[in-house]
C-alpha positions as semicolon CSV with decimal commas, in nm:
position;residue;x (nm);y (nm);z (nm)
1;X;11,440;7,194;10,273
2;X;11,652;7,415;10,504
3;X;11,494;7,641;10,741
4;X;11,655;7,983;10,590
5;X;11,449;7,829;10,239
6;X;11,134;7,753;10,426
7;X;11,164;8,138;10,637
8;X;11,229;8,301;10,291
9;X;10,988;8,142;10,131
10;X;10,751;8,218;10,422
11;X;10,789;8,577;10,442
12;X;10,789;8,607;10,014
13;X;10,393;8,443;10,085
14;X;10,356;8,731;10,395
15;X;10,527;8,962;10,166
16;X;10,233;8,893;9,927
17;X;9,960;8,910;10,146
18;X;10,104;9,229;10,261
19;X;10,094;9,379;9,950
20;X;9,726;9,186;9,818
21;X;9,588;9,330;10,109
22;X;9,677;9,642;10,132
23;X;9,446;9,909;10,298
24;X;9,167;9,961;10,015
25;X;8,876;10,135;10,150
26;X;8,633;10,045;9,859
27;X;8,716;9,681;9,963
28;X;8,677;9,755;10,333
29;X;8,288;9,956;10,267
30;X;8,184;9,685;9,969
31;X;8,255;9,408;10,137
32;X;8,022;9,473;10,458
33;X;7,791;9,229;10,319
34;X;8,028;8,917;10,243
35;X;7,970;8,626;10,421
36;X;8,278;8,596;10,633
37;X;8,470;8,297;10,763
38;X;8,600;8,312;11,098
39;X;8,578;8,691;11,093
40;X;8,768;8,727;10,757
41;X;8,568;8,799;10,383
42;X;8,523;8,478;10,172
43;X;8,716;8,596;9,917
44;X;8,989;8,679;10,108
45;X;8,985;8,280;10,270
46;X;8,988;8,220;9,871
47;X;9,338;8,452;9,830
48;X;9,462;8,258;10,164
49;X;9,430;7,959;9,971
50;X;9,605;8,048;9,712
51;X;9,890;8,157;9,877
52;X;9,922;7,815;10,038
53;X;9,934;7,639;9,710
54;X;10,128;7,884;9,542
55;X;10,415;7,886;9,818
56;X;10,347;7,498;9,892
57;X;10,352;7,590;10,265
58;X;10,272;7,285;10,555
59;X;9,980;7,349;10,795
60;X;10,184;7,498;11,071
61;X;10,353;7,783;10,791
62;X;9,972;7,815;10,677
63;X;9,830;7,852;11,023
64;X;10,123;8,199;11,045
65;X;9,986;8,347;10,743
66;X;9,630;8,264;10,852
67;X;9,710;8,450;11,207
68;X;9,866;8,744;11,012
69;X;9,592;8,799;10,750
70;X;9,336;8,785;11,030
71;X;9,492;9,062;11,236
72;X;9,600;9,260;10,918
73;X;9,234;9,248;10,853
74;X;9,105;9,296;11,119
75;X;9,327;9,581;11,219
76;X;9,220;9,752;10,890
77;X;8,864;9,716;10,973
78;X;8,949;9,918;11,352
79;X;9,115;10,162;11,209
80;X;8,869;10,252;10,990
81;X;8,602;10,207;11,265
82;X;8,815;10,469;11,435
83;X;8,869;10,727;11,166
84;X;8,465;10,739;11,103
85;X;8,401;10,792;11,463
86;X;8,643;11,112;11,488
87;X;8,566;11,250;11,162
88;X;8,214;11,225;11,271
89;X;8,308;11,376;11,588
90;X;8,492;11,666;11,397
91;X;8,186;11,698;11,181
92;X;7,965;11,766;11,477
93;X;8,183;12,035;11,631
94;X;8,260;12,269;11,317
95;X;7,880;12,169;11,224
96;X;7,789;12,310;11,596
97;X;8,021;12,597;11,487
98;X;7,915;12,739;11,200
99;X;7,549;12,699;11,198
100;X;7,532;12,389;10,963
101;X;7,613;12,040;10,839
102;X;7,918;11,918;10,601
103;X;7,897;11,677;10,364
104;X;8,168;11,374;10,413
């Protein structure tokens, strides 16, 4: 197979993932308790998986999409992390403001 094949069919499966994985907050809160797998949700290892059978992509093609789901995930997860701590933050001042708590 030629390489402009193999990189189309590549970023179709990165594409996917993309898309699959998608910033989903109910995901990101139920899935605190998952057992995890190298730092990424069982489930999602399962959609990896998946992927590499569906695209029939080699180890090294596999180990890319691997590396991108991690840090996709991962960079989901901080961002989140983030957003909490300022909203928090937020909550705190206009609590300290006006006398009383919000709800979030």
């Amino acid at each position: 197979m030629d390489v402009q094949t193999r990189k189309s069919i590549l970023w179709d499966a990165f594409e996917e993932l993309k898309t699959k994985w998608s910033v989903d907050e109910r995901f990101l809160e139920q899935k605190e308790e998952e057992p995890t797998i190298d730092g990424l949700p069982e489930s999602r290892v399962n959609d990896l998986l998946a992927i590499k059978e569906k695209y029939q992509l080699d180890d090294l093609e596999f180990l890319f999409i691997v590396g991108t789901a991690v840090g996709l995930y991962q960079g989901q997860r901080h961002v989140r992390e983030i957003l909490q701590k300022k909203m928090s933050a937020l909550n705190e001042f206009v609590s300290s403001l006006i006398g009383r708590e919000l709800q979030t």
